Amino acid sequence: MKKNTKELELAILIIILVILLDTLYLLKVINIVYFAYFMASLMIVSLLGTIFTYIDERKRKEKKQIEDLMYYDKVTNLPNKTKFLEDLNFIKNQGKYCVVSLEVKNFKQFLDVFGITETNKFLKFMANSLKLNVENDELIAYINEDEFALALKYDSNDVLEKRLTKINNKIVESSKSIKVVLSFGIYVITDRRFSSSIMLNKANVARKKISDNYNVLCSFYDDNMKSENIELSDIENYMEESLKHKDFIVYYQPKYNVSKNKIIGLEALIRWIHPKRGILSPDSFIGVFEKNNFILKLDMYVLEEVCKTISKWKKNGIKIVPISVNLSRCDLEKNNLISDIQKIVKKYSIEPKYIEFEFTESIIYDNMNKFLNVINVLHQIGYVVSIDDFGAGHSSLNILKNLPVDTLKIDKEFLSEDSSKGKIIIANTITLAKDLNMKVLVEGVESKKQVSFLKKMNCDYAQGYYYNKPLSIKEIENVLKK
Ligand code: C2E
Ligand code: MG
Ligand code: MG
């Protein structure tokens, strides 16, 4: 703006000088030689001015292009992470703010179903919807594929949660073909001495806390989360060595027949006795292993441990019940999954009916055809297949009729005390699953009251702390011997 005013001033000055020269020549104050000389000089000055302005303008444009490349995302036109962190450094001192890490949970589904062009359109739509909901003194940025970040004015958790819920609802209502699933991790800035990248990191930690839970929208950071935020290097530097040293231990959690109160199976759940960090629960490392593909080795290791256990129990005359092994989305993607499974199971001469495979509900949507093919082959061999955490994702009862699985494991969220809606969903899912010849297991059963409810609903199986926590091999052997 300032620059344009300068150019205008220069142009006016030149026009005034031209008029002045004309007047002086007409009044015969100067002769034609001087007139021509001054006019030529003026033309050279204005020409040079134009050239300099052009060069200046080009430089300005180049600088802006470089800045755009450095600071803005091309698809969404939003500031990128670098710009966000720089701006956050400034505004964090201007008032009470919080940092929000926003994830589109089912982003991969968008990419798979719609491809890159439509997904980019969706990202633009997300960016525009977010822009409409932030004030001038707030920040918004696109971090990477499925992540956005915001710095918002903060009053209280309640007010913020309501605001984020409203933003979520608007986006969900406007998204047509696939229901968008968002989650928000929030760090309220309580200590301004933290760098902006640490603040964003804290918001990320809070968000990751709810990454497997599709029913919770917001998660606020608190200092207790710190200990679970294990350094990536502590996971990646020790995993191979731990696998060799058998620091990964399989625990077993019983599944019960609700009406008979009898154990009908076990689930194998991994624990890591980390050389530096002590016992770690799977939630703190499975995500990393899924990214670096180490989960492929770990899942086959768990299957082998399970086969060894069954083989040992056979020899020792301990009652054998089927044991389920959790498989990850990476397992489904690898081509030799079935042959790898077969090699292990045959090595210990285990009958397939003693092994069950659990696939979480969200895997189905990643690649439905692949999933159906794998289940078919597993079934042909004689394995049992179940869907884990049903309802935690897209809750599509509609999809059930296309799923040739044996058991549906309903996510533990639906049993929570304050969820009357959850109980209705459980009741309906049981009815529908029965019509489709599937068994239903409800996860996370913690009280007698919940067991009574499940009995009333004619639920087949249940699993949870009410019956047993996941137990070490010694403990489970004692339980099975009773
Ligand atoms: P999941 O397969 O849904 O396993 C059930 C989780 O719920 C287990 O957590 C179990 O300890 C917990 N749980 C059981 N009963 C109750 C209850 O009454 N109340 C509550 N609040 N929780 C209960 P865990 O062992 O921490 O495992 C978490 C998740 O990690 C598992 O969820 C599974 O998705 C994954 N996971 C565990 N082991 C493996 C593995 O060997 N391979 C793969 N790919 N994933 C695994
Ligand atoms: Mg499971
Ligand atoms: Mg589960």
Short mmCIF file of C-alpha atoms and ligand atoms in Angstrom, two decimals:
data_model
loop_
_atom_site.label_atom_id
_atom_site.label_comp_id
_atom_site.label_asym_id
_atom_site.label_seq_id
_atom_site.Cartn_x
_atom_site.Cartn_y
_atom_site.Cartn_z
CA MET A 1 0.00 0.00 0.00
CA LYS A 2 2.78 2.40 1.04
CA LYS A 3 4.69 1.44 -2.06
CA ASN A 4 1.74 2.28 -4.34
CA THR A 5 1.44 5.74 -2.74
CA LYS A 6 5.13 6.40 -3.47
CA GLU A 7 4.69 5.43 -7.12
CA LEU A 8 1.64 7.71 -7.37
CA GLU A 9 3.58 10.60 -5.81
CA LEU A 10 6.41 10.10 -8.34
CA ALA A 11 3.94 10.01 -11.26
CA ILE A 12 2.22 13.24 -10.07
CA LEU A 13 5.61 14.93 -9.65
CA ILE A 14 6.60 13.98 -13.21
CA ILE A 15 3.25 15.23 -14.60
CA ILE A 16 3.67 18.55 -12.71
CA LEU A 17 7.22 18.89 -14.09
CA VAL A 18 5.98 18.20 -17.65
CA ILE A 19 3.20 20.85 -17.28
CA LEU A 20 5.75 23.28 -15.78
CA LEU A 21 8.17 22.72 -18.68
CA ASP A 22 5.36 23.15 -21.22
CA THR A 23 4.32 26.43 -19.56
CA LEU A 24 7.91 27.74 -19.42
CA TYR A 25 8.38 26.91 -23.12
CA LEU A 26 5.03 28.51 -24.12
CA LEU A 27 5.90 31.67 -22.13
CA LYS A 28 9.23 31.59 -23.98
CA VAL A 29 11.17 31.52 -20.70
CA ILE A 30 13.18 28.56 -22.06
CA ASN A 31 14.04 27.85 -25.68
CA ILE A 32 13.42 24.63 -27.62
CA VAL A 33 16.91 23.22 -26.87
CA TYR A 34 16.43 23.45 -23.07
CA PHE A 35 12.83 22.24 -23.41
CA ALA A 36 13.95 19.15 -25.37
CA TYR A 37 16.84 18.55 -22.97
CA PHE A 38 14.61 18.67 -19.84
CA MET A 39 11.89 16.61 -21.48
CA ALA A 40 14.41 13.90 -22.49
CA SER A 41 15.82 13.87 -18.93
CA LEU A 42 12.35 13.51 -17.51
CA MET A 43 11.57 10.64 -19.85
CA ILE A 44 14.79 8.88 -18.84
CA VAL A 45 13.93 9.37 -15.13
CA SER A 46 10.41 7.99 -15.61
CA LEU A 47 11.73 5.09 -17.69
CA LEU A 48 14.29 4.24 -14.99
CA GLY A 49 11.53 4.61 -12.37
CA THR A 50 9.34 2.16 -14.27
CA ILE A 51 12.23 -0.31 -14.65
CA PHE A 52 13.10 -0.09 -10.95
CA THR A 53 9.43 -0.45 -9.99
CA TYR A 54 9.18 -3.53 -12.23
CA ILE A 55 12.33 -5.08 -10.72
CA ASP A 56 11.10 -4.22 -7.24
CA GLU A 57 7.69 -5.77 -7.93
CA ARG A 58 9.30 -8.94 -9.27
CA LYS A 59 11.49 -9.23 -6.19
CA ARG A 60 8.46 -8.71 -3.99
CA LYS A 61 6.54 -11.43 -5.84
CA GLU A 62 9.49 -13.84 -5.64
CA LYS A 63 9.85 -13.15 -1.91
CA LYS A 64 6.13 -13.80 -1.47
CA GLN A 65 6.37 -17.02 -3.48
CA ILE A 66 9.28 -18.21 -1.34
CA GLU A 67 7.38 -17.23 1.81
CA ASP A 68 4.28 -19.04 0.53
CA LEU A 69 6.33 -22.15 -0.12
CA MET A 70 7.96 -21.91 3.28
CA TYR A 71 4.92 -20.99 5.30
CA TYR A 72 1.76 -22.10 3.53
CA ASP A 73 0.29 -25.38 2.41
CA LYS A 74 -0.49 -25.51 -1.31
CA VAL A 75 -3.67 -27.59 -1.07
CA THR A 76 -5.46 -25.87 1.79
CA ASN A 77 -3.82 -22.43 1.54
CA LEU A 78 -3.50 -22.58 5.30
CA PRO A 79 -0.32 -21.73 7.24
CA ASN A 80 1.88 -24.81 7.71
CA LYS A 81 3.50 -26.14 10.87
CA THR A 82 6.54 -23.81 10.66
CA LYS A 83 4.34 -20.72 10.41
CA PHE A 84 1.99 -21.99 13.11
CA LEU A 85 4.85 -22.52 15.57
CA GLU A 86 6.33 -19.08 14.79
CA ASP A 87 2.97 -17.33 15.20
CA LEU A 88 2.18 -19.33 18.33
CA ASN A 89 5.44 -18.11 19.87
CA PHE A 90 4.10 -14.62 19.44
CA ILE A 91 0.43 -14.95 20.43
CA LYS A 92 1.00 -17.21 23.44
CA ASN A 93 2.05 -14.06 25.29
CA GLN A 94 -0.94 -12.02 24.15
CA GLY A 95 -3.67 -13.62 26.30
CA LYS A 96 -5.07 -16.90 27.55
CA TYR A 97 -4.80 -19.48 24.78
CA CYS A 98 -4.96 -23.21 24.24
CA VAL A 99 -3.37 -25.31 21.50
CA VAL A 100 -5.63 -27.80 19.73
CA SER A 101 -4.43 -30.73 17.68
CA LEU A 102 -7.16 -31.89 15.31
CA GLU A 103 -7.13 -35.23 13.51
CA VAL A 104 -9.38 -36.55 10.77
CA LYS A 105 -9.49 -40.10 12.08
CA ASN A 106 -10.84 -41.75 8.97
CA PHE A 107 -8.58 -39.85 6.56
CA LYS A 108 -7.15 -43.05 5.06
CA GLN A 109 -10.68 -44.17 4.27
CA PHE A 110 -11.23 -40.94 2.30
CA LEU A 111 -8.05 -41.54 0.34
CA ASP A 112 -8.94 -45.16 -0.40
CA VAL A 113 -12.52 -44.48 -1.42
CA PHE A 114 -12.19 -41.14 -3.23
CA GLY A 115 -8.55 -40.87 -4.35
CA ILE A 116 -6.27 -37.90 -4.05
CA THR A 117 -8.23 -35.25 -6.02
CA GLU A 118 -11.44 -35.62 -4.04
CA THR A 119 -9.50 -35.90 -0.79
CA ASN A 120 -7.77 -32.60 -1.57
CA LYS A 121 -11.20 -31.03 -2.14
CA PHE A 122 -12.26 -32.37 1.23
CA LEU A 123 -9.15 -30.87 2.87
CA LYS A 124 -10.01 -27.49 1.31
CA PHE A 125 -13.52 -27.81 2.65
CA MET A 126 -12.13 -28.61 6.11
CA ALA A 127 -9.79 -25.59 5.90
CA ASN A 128 -12.62 -23.26 4.90
CA SER A 129 -14.96 -24.57 7.61
CA LEU A 130 -12.26 -24.06 10.23
CA LYS A 131 -11.45 -20.57 8.94
CA LEU A 132 -15.09 -19.57 9.41
CA ASN A 133 -14.84 -20.56 13.05
CA VAL A 134 -11.66 -18.81 14.18
CA GLU A 135 -11.20 -15.15 15.08
CA ASN A 136 -8.52 -12.81 13.76
CA ASP A 137 -6.42 -13.18 16.89
CA GLU A 138 -6.53 -16.99 16.73
CA LEU A 139 -4.44 -19.39 14.61
CA ILE A 140 -5.20 -22.23 12.30
CA ALA A 141 -2.78 -24.43 10.35
CA TYR A 142 -2.54 -27.60 8.30
CA ILE A 143 0.16 -29.82 9.79
CA ASN A 144 0.24 -32.92 7.59
CA GLU A 145 -2.05 -35.39 5.85
CA ASP A 146 -4.76 -35.87 8.52
CA GLU A 147 -3.74 -33.24 11.07
CA PHE A 148 -4.69 -29.62 11.61
CA ALA A 149 -3.69 -27.34 14.50
CA LEU A 150 -5.44 -24.42 16.11
CA ALA A 151 -4.56 -21.85 18.76
CA LEU A 152 -7.81 -20.66 20.30
CA LYS A 153 -8.76 -18.19 23.03
CA TYR A 154 -9.42 -20.09 26.27
CA ASP A 155 -12.03 -19.42 29.00
CA SER A 156 -12.79 -22.82 30.49
CA ASN A 157 -12.79 -26.48 29.46
CA ASP A 158 -16.59 -26.41 29.21
CA VAL A 159 -16.77 -23.40 26.92
CA LEU A 160 -13.99 -24.76 24.72
CA GLU A 161 -15.52 -28.23 24.50
CA LYS A 162 -18.86 -26.71 23.47
CA ARG A 163 -17.14 -24.62 20.80
CA LEU A 164 -15.22 -27.61 19.41
CA THR A 165 -18.35 -29.77 19.45
CA LYS A 166 -20.13 -27.08 17.44
CA ILE A 167 -17.26 -26.92 14.92
CA ASN A 168 -17.28 -30.74 14.71
CA ASN A 169 -21.04 -30.89 14.16
CA LYS A 170 -20.94 -28.29 11.39
CA ILE A 171 -18.21 -30.21 9.56
CA VAL A 172 -19.89 -33.58 10.06
CA GLU A 173 -23.26 -32.23 8.86
CA SER A 174 -21.74 -30.76 5.71
CA SER A 175 -19.68 -33.78 4.75
CA LYS A 176 -21.80 -35.81 2.40
CA SER A 177 -20.54 -39.18 1.23
CA ILE A 178 -18.52 -40.45 4.21
CA LYS A 179 -19.13 -39.46 7.80
CA VAL A 180 -16.06 -37.49 8.94
CA VAL A 181 -14.71 -38.58 12.31
CA LEU A 182 -12.69 -35.88 14.06
CA SER A 183 -10.84 -35.79 17.36
CA PHE A 184 -9.37 -32.87 19.28
CA GLY A 185 -6.40 -32.98 21.68
CA ILE A 186 -6.10 -29.85 23.79
CA TYR A 187 -3.23 -28.31 25.71
CA VAL A 188 -4.29 -25.28 27.75
CA ILE A 189 -1.26 -22.97 27.95
CA THR A 190 -0.47 -22.87 31.64
CA ASP A 191 3.26 -22.28 31.34
CA ARG A 192 4.37 -19.85 28.65
CA ARG A 193 8.01 -20.85 29.01
CA PHE A 194 7.40 -23.99 26.93
CA SER A 195 8.40 -23.67 23.28
CA SER A 196 5.50 -23.71 20.84
CA SER A 197 6.57 -27.09 19.48
CA ILE A 198 6.39 -28.60 23.00
CA MET A 199 2.92 -27.09 23.38
CA LEU A 200 1.76 -28.65 20.11
CA ASN A 201 3.35 -31.91 21.17
CA LYS A 202 1.34 -31.89 24.41
CA ALA A 203 -1.87 -31.33 22.43
CA ASN A 204 -0.85 -34.31 20.24
CA VAL A 205 -0.27 -36.51 23.30
CA ALA A 206 -3.77 -35.66 24.55
CA ARG A 207 -5.26 -36.47 21.15
CA LYS A 208 -3.45 -39.79 20.85
CA LYS A 209 -5.05 -40.80 24.16
CA ILE A 210 -8.37 -41.05 22.33
CA SER A 211 -7.05 -42.24 18.98
CA ASP A 212 -8.66 -45.68 19.29
CA ASN A 213 -11.88 -44.33 20.70
CA TYR A 214 -14.34 -43.08 18.13
CA ASN A 215 -16.87 -42.02 20.74
CA VAL A 216 -14.83 -39.32 22.46
CA LEU A 217 -14.33 -36.00 20.69
CA CYS A 218 -12.07 -33.99 23.02
CA SER A 219 -9.17 -34.90 25.29
CA PHE A 220 -7.42 -32.36 27.54
CA TYR A 221 -3.73 -32.78 28.28
CA ASP A 222 -2.74 -33.40 31.88
CA ASP A 223 0.71 -34.02 33.29
CA ASN A 224 -0.03 -37.68 34.05
CA MET A 225 -0.08 -38.30 30.33
CA LYS A 226 3.62 -37.47 30.21
CA SER A 227 4.78 -40.82 31.51
CA GLU A 228 2.87 -42.66 28.81
CA ASN A 229 4.38 -40.51 26.12
CA ILE A 230 7.34 -42.81 25.72
CA GLU A 231 10.11 -41.51 23.52
CA LEU A 232 10.01 -42.99 20.04
CA SER A 233 13.71 -43.84 20.34
CA ASP A 234 13.00 -45.87 23.49
CA ILE A 235 10.55 -47.94 21.50
CA GLU A 236 12.46 -48.30 18.23
CA ASN A 237 15.94 -48.80 19.72
CA TYR A 238 14.83 -51.66 21.95
CA MET A 239 12.16 -53.54 20.00
CA GLU A 240 14.35 -55.99 18.05
CA GLU A 241 16.53 -56.75 21.04
CA SER A 242 13.44 -57.22 23.23
CA LEU A 243 11.94 -59.67 20.76
CA LYS A 244 15.16 -61.72 20.80
CA HIS A 245 15.32 -61.66 24.60
CA LYS A 246 11.63 -62.50 24.94
CA ASP A 247 10.83 -59.29 26.78
CA PHE A 248 7.43 -59.38 25.10
CA ILE A 249 5.16 -61.46 27.32
CA VAL A 250 1.75 -62.82 26.38
CA TYR A 251 -1.03 -62.38 28.93
CA TYR A 252 -4.35 -64.21 28.67
CA GLN A 253 -7.78 -62.80 29.44
CA PRO A 254 -10.68 -65.28 29.70
CA LYS A 255 -13.93 -64.92 27.80
CA TYR A 256 -17.04 -66.25 29.53
CA ASN A 257 -20.32 -67.76 28.47
CA VAL A 258 -22.70 -65.31 30.18
CA SER A 259 -25.55 -67.71 31.05
CA LYS A 260 -23.34 -70.66 32.08
CA ASN A 261 -20.63 -68.53 33.71
CA LYS A 262 -17.98 -70.75 32.12
CA ILE A 263 -14.75 -69.92 30.30
CA ILE A 264 -15.19 -70.46 26.56
CA GLY A 265 -11.95 -68.96 25.31
CA LEU A 266 -8.99 -66.69 26.00
CA GLU A 267 -7.57 -63.60 24.36
CA ALA A 268 -3.81 -63.21 23.99
CA LEU A 269 -2.75 -59.69 24.96
CA ILE A 270 0.85 -58.55 24.71
CA ARG A 271 2.88 -56.80 27.47
CA TRP A 272 6.40 -55.43 27.04
CA ILE A 273 8.89 -55.69 29.87
CA HIS A 274 10.96 -52.79 28.55
CA PRO A 275 14.62 -52.87 29.63
CA LYS A 276 14.53 -49.15 30.50
CA ARG A 277 10.85 -48.35 31.09
CA GLY A 278 9.45 -51.37 32.90
CA ILE A 279 6.08 -52.91 31.96
CA LEU A 280 4.41 -51.18 29.04
CA SER A 281 0.81 -51.64 27.95
CA PRO A 282 0.16 -52.22 24.22
CA ASP A 283 -1.47 -48.81 23.76
CA SER A 284 1.92 -47.15 24.21
CA PHE A 285 3.75 -49.08 21.49
CA ILE A 286 1.33 -50.82 19.06
CA GLY A 287 0.78 -47.54 17.16
CA VAL A 288 4.53 -47.13 16.58
CA PHE A 289 4.90 -50.77 15.55
CA GLU A 290 2.08 -50.33 13.06
CA LYS A 291 3.95 -47.42 11.51
CA ASN A 292 7.35 -49.15 11.29
CA ASN A 293 5.83 -52.57 10.46
CA PHE A 294 7.45 -54.28 13.45
CA ILE A 295 3.89 -55.35 14.35
CA LEU A 296 4.18 -58.01 11.63
CA LYS A 297 6.96 -59.73 13.56
CA LEU A 298 5.29 -59.17 16.92
CA ASP A 299 1.91 -60.62 15.87
CA MET A 300 3.55 -63.77 14.47
CA TYR A 301 5.59 -63.99 17.68
CA VAL A 302 2.36 -63.84 19.73
CA LEU A 303 0.78 -66.52 17.50
CA GLU A 304 3.83 -68.73 18.05
CA GLU A 305 3.73 -68.21 21.83
CA VAL A 306 0.02 -69.09 21.79
CA CYS A 307 0.72 -72.27 19.79
CA LYS A 308 3.49 -73.24 22.23
CA THR A 309 1.08 -72.72 25.14
CA ILE A 310 -1.66 -74.88 23.58
CA SER A 311 0.89 -77.58 22.78
CA LYS A 312 2.19 -77.51 26.36
CA TRP A 313 -1.34 -77.68 27.80
CA LYS A 314 -2.15 -80.65 25.56
CA LYS A 315 0.84 -82.52 26.97
CA ASN A 316 0.05 -81.53 30.57
CA GLY A 317 -3.64 -82.37 30.32
CA ILE A 318 -4.81 -78.81 30.94
CA LYS A 319 -8.24 -78.08 29.50
CA ILE A 320 -7.83 -76.36 26.14
CA VAL A 321 -10.09 -73.52 25.05
CA PRO A 322 -9.64 -71.51 21.83
CA ILE A 323 -7.22 -68.59 22.14
CA SER A 324 -7.64 -65.45 20.09
CA VAL A 325 -4.76 -63.48 18.61
CA ASN A 326 -5.14 -59.83 17.61
CA LEU A 327 -4.09 -59.03 14.06
CA SER A 328 -3.28 -55.55 12.86
CA ARG A 329 -4.11 -53.72 9.63
CA CYS A 330 -0.49 -54.27 8.50
CA ASP A 331 -0.95 -58.05 8.71
CA LEU A 332 -3.87 -57.82 6.35
CA GLU A 333 -1.80 -55.88 3.84
CA LYS A 334 1.03 -58.39 3.60
CA ASN A 335 0.64 -61.03 0.90
CA ASN A 336 2.01 -64.03 2.77
CA LEU A 337 -0.14 -63.68 5.92
CA ILE A 338 -1.87 -67.03 5.47
CA SER A 339 1.30 -68.98 4.67
CA ASP A 340 3.10 -67.39 7.66
CA ILE A 341 0.21 -68.39 9.94
CA GLN A 342 0.15 -71.90 8.53
CA LYS A 343 3.89 -72.41 9.00
CA ILE A 344 3.64 -71.57 12.71
CA VAL A 345 0.42 -73.45 13.45
CA LYS A 346 1.62 -76.58 11.64
CA LYS A 347 5.00 -76.47 13.39
CA TYR A 348 3.19 -77.09 16.71
CA SER A 349 0.50 -79.35 15.19
CA ILE A 350 -2.32 -77.19 16.54
CA GLU A 351 -5.84 -77.75 15.24
CA PRO A 352 -7.12 -74.51 13.66
CA LYS A 353 -10.34 -74.63 15.75
CA TYR A 354 -8.22 -73.66 18.77
CA ILE A 355 -7.08 -70.41 17.18
CA GLU A 356 -9.23 -67.35 16.67
CA PHE A 357 -8.17 -64.15 14.91
CA GLU A 358 -9.46 -60.74 16.00
CA PHE A 359 -9.58 -57.87 13.52
CA THR A 360 -10.58 -54.44 14.76
CA GLU A 361 -13.62 -52.95 13.11
CA SER A 362 -11.71 -50.07 11.52
CA ILE A 363 -9.55 -52.51 9.52
CA ILE A 364 -12.58 -53.67 7.54
CA TYR A 365 -13.06 -50.25 6.04
CA ASP A 366 -9.42 -49.93 4.98
CA ASN A 367 -9.79 -52.61 2.35
CA MET A 368 -13.05 -54.49 2.44
CA ASN A 369 -12.26 -56.86 -0.46
CA LYS A 370 -8.92 -57.89 0.96
CA PHE A 371 -10.54 -58.40 4.35
CA LEU A 372 -13.30 -60.62 2.92
CA ASN A 373 -10.75 -62.70 0.95
CA VAL A 374 -8.58 -63.26 4.01
CA ILE A 375 -11.56 -64.23 6.20
CA ASN A 376 -12.74 -66.70 3.59
CA VAL A 377 -9.38 -68.44 3.46
CA LEU A 378 -9.07 -68.46 7.28
CA HIS A 379 -12.55 -69.98 7.52
CA GLN A 380 -11.78 -72.62 4.91
CA ILE A 381 -8.76 -73.72 6.95
CA GLY A 382 -10.95 -73.88 10.06
CA TYR A 383 -9.98 -70.80 12.09
CA VAL A 384 -12.50 -68.70 13.99
CA VAL A 385 -12.68 -65.00 13.07
CA SER A 386 -14.06 -62.16 15.13
CA ILE A 387 -14.52 -58.42 14.79
CA ASP A 388 -12.96 -56.52 17.68
CA ASP A 389 -14.10 -53.18 19.15
CA PHE A 390 -17.32 -53.27 17.11
CA GLY A 391 -19.10 -49.94 17.30
CA ALA A 392 -16.01 -47.94 18.20
CA GLY A 393 -15.62 -46.93 14.58
CA HIS A 394 -18.34 -46.32 12.09
CA SER A 395 -20.98 -48.26 13.99
CA SER A 396 -22.54 -49.47 10.83
CA LEU A 397 -25.03 -52.20 11.63
CA ASN A 398 -25.71 -52.28 7.93
CA ILE A 399 -22.30 -53.69 7.19
CA LEU A 400 -22.92 -56.70 9.44
CA LYS A 401 -24.87 -58.66 6.87
CA ASN A 402 -21.86 -58.64 4.54
CA LEU A 403 -19.43 -59.87 7.17
CA PRO A 404 -18.98 -63.61 7.35
CA VAL A 405 -17.48 -63.53 10.86
CA ASP A 406 -18.17 -65.85 13.81
CA THR A 407 -18.17 -63.42 16.71
CA LEU A 408 -18.81 -59.74 17.14
CA LYS A 409 -16.94 -58.18 20.06
CA ILE A 410 -18.82 -55.07 21.10
CA ASP A 411 -16.55 -52.24 22.24
CA LYS A 412 -16.37 -51.58 25.98
CA GLU A 413 -17.47 -47.94 25.58
CA PHE A 414 -21.08 -49.05 25.17
CA LEU A 415 -21.23 -50.46 28.65
CA SER A 416 -20.19 -47.27 30.43
CA GLU A 417 -22.62 -46.33 33.19
CA ASP A 418 -23.86 -43.09 31.65
CA SER A 419 -24.52 -44.59 28.25
CA SER A 420 -28.21 -45.54 28.05
CA LYS A 421 -27.87 -45.17 24.28
CA GLY A 422 -25.01 -47.68 24.47
CA LYS A 423 -27.30 -50.25 26.09
CA ILE A 424 -29.88 -49.81 23.34
CA ILE A 425 -27.15 -50.33 20.75
CA ILE A 426 -25.96 -53.48 22.56
CA ALA A 427 -29.51 -54.86 22.68
CA ASN A 428 -30.12 -54.20 18.98
CA THR A 429 -26.75 -55.52 17.90
CA ILE A 430 -27.38 -58.75 19.80
CA THR A 431 -30.75 -59.23 18.08
CA LEU A 432 -29.32 -58.49 14.65
CA ALA A 433 -26.22 -60.65 15.16
CA LYS A 434 -28.42 -63.58 16.21
CA ASP A 435 -30.45 -63.23 13.03
CA LEU A 436 -27.21 -63.36 11.10
CA ASN A 437 -25.94 -66.42 13.00
CA MET A 438 -23.14 -64.62 14.78
CA LYS A 439 -22.17 -64.80 18.43
CA VAL A 440 -21.89 -61.59 20.42
CA LEU A 441 -19.26 -60.87 23.06
CA VAL A 442 -19.39 -57.67 25.10
CA GLU A 443 -15.99 -56.30 26.18
CA GLY A 444 -15.10 -54.41 29.34
CA VAL A 445 -17.62 -56.00 31.71
CA GLU A 446 -16.75 -54.69 35.16
CA SER A 447 -19.81 -55.17 37.38
CA LYS A 448 -22.49 -57.64 38.39
CA LYS A 449 -25.13 -55.20 37.24
CA GLN A 450 -23.67 -55.25 33.75
CA VAL A 451 -23.65 -59.07 33.76
CA SER A 452 -27.35 -59.12 34.74
CA PHE A 453 -28.15 -56.73 31.93
CA LEU A 454 -26.25 -58.92 29.44
CA LYS A 455 -28.05 -62.03 30.70
CA LYS A 456 -31.37 -60.29 30.20
CA MET A 457 -30.34 -59.37 26.67
CA ASN A 458 -29.40 -63.00 25.90
CA CYS A 459 -25.82 -61.97 25.20
CA ASP A 460 -23.63 -65.00 24.41
CA TYR A 461 -20.24 -64.07 25.79
CA ALA A 462 -18.53 -61.46 27.96
CA GLN A 463 -15.00 -60.46 28.84
CA GLY A 464 -13.78 -57.98 31.44
CA TYR A 465 -12.35 -57.20 34.85
CA TYR A 466 -15.54 -58.50 36.53
CA TYR A 467 -14.45 -61.98 35.51
CA ASN A 468 -10.66 -61.68 35.21
CA LYS A 469 -8.02 -59.14 34.25
CA PRO A 470 -5.49 -60.28 31.63
CA LEU A 471 -3.44 -62.93 33.49
CA SER A 472 0.11 -64.26 33.26
CA ILE A 473 0.53 -67.83 31.98
CA LYS A 474 0.91 -69.20 35.51
CA GLU A 475 -2.22 -67.42 36.73
CA ILE A 476 -4.31 -68.52 33.77
CA GLU A 477 -3.18 -72.13 34.18
CA ASN A 478 -4.44 -72.02 37.77
CA VAL A 479 -7.77 -70.60 36.66
CA LEU A 480 -8.16 -73.29 33.96
CA LYS A 481 -7.28 -76.10 36.36
CA LYS A 482 -10.12 -75.16 38.73
P1 C2E B 1 -8.44 -55.27 22.60
O1 C2E B 1 -8.05 -56.37 21.66
O2 C2E B 1 -9.80 -54.69 22.44
O3 C2E B 1 -8.22 -55.85 24.03
C1 C2E B 1 -9.02 -55.52 25.10
C2 C2E B 1 -8.38 -54.48 25.94
O4 C2E B 1 -9.30 -54.11 26.97
C3 C2E B 1 -7.15 -54.99 26.67
O5 C2E B 1 -6.27 -53.88 26.85
C4 C2E B 1 -7.70 -55.42 28.02
O6 C2E B 1 -6.74 -55.43 29.03
C5 C2E B 1 -8.73 -54.33 28.24
N1 C2E B 1 -9.79 -54.75 29.16
C6 C2E B 1 -10.25 -56.00 29.36
N2 C2E B 1 -11.25 -56.02 30.26
C7 C2E B 1 -11.45 -54.72 30.63
C8 C2E B 1 -12.37 -54.09 31.55
O7 C2E B 1 -13.20 -54.71 32.20
N3 C2E B 1 -12.28 -52.74 31.66
C9 C2E B 1 -11.35 -52.03 30.96
N4 C2E B 1 -11.33 -50.69 31.14
N5 C2E B 1 -10.47 -52.58 30.08
C10 C2E B 1 -10.53 -53.92 29.93
P2 C2E B 1 -4.75 -54.03 26.51
O8 C2E B 1 -4.25 -55.37 26.90
O9 C2E B 1 -4.11 -52.82 27.06
O10 C2E B 1 -4.76 -54.00 24.93
C11 C2E B 1 -5.13 -52.86 24.25
C12 C2E B 1 -5.23 -53.13 22.78
O11 C2E B 1 -3.94 -53.39 22.22
C13 C2E B 1 -6.03 -54.39 22.46
O12 C2E B 1 -7.37 -54.07 22.50
C14 C2E B 1 -5.52 -54.70 21.06
O13 C2E B 1 -6.19 -53.91 20.11
C15 C2E B 1 -4.08 -54.26 21.13
N6 C2E B 1 -3.24 -55.44 21.31
C16 C2E B 1 -2.91 -56.11 22.44
N7 C2E B 1 -2.09 -57.14 22.18
C17 C2E B 1 -1.89 -57.15 20.83
C18 C2E B 1 -1.15 -57.98 19.93
O14 C2E B 1 -0.52 -58.97 20.28
N8 C2E B 1 -1.19 -57.65 18.60
C19 C2E B 1 -1.89 -56.58 18.14
N9 C2E B 1 -1.89 -56.34 16.85
N10 C2E B 1 -2.61 -55.80 18.96
C20 C2E B 1 -2.62 -56.07 20.29
MG MG B 2 -8.82 -57.87 20.90
MG MG B 3 -11.46 -54.95 21.91
#
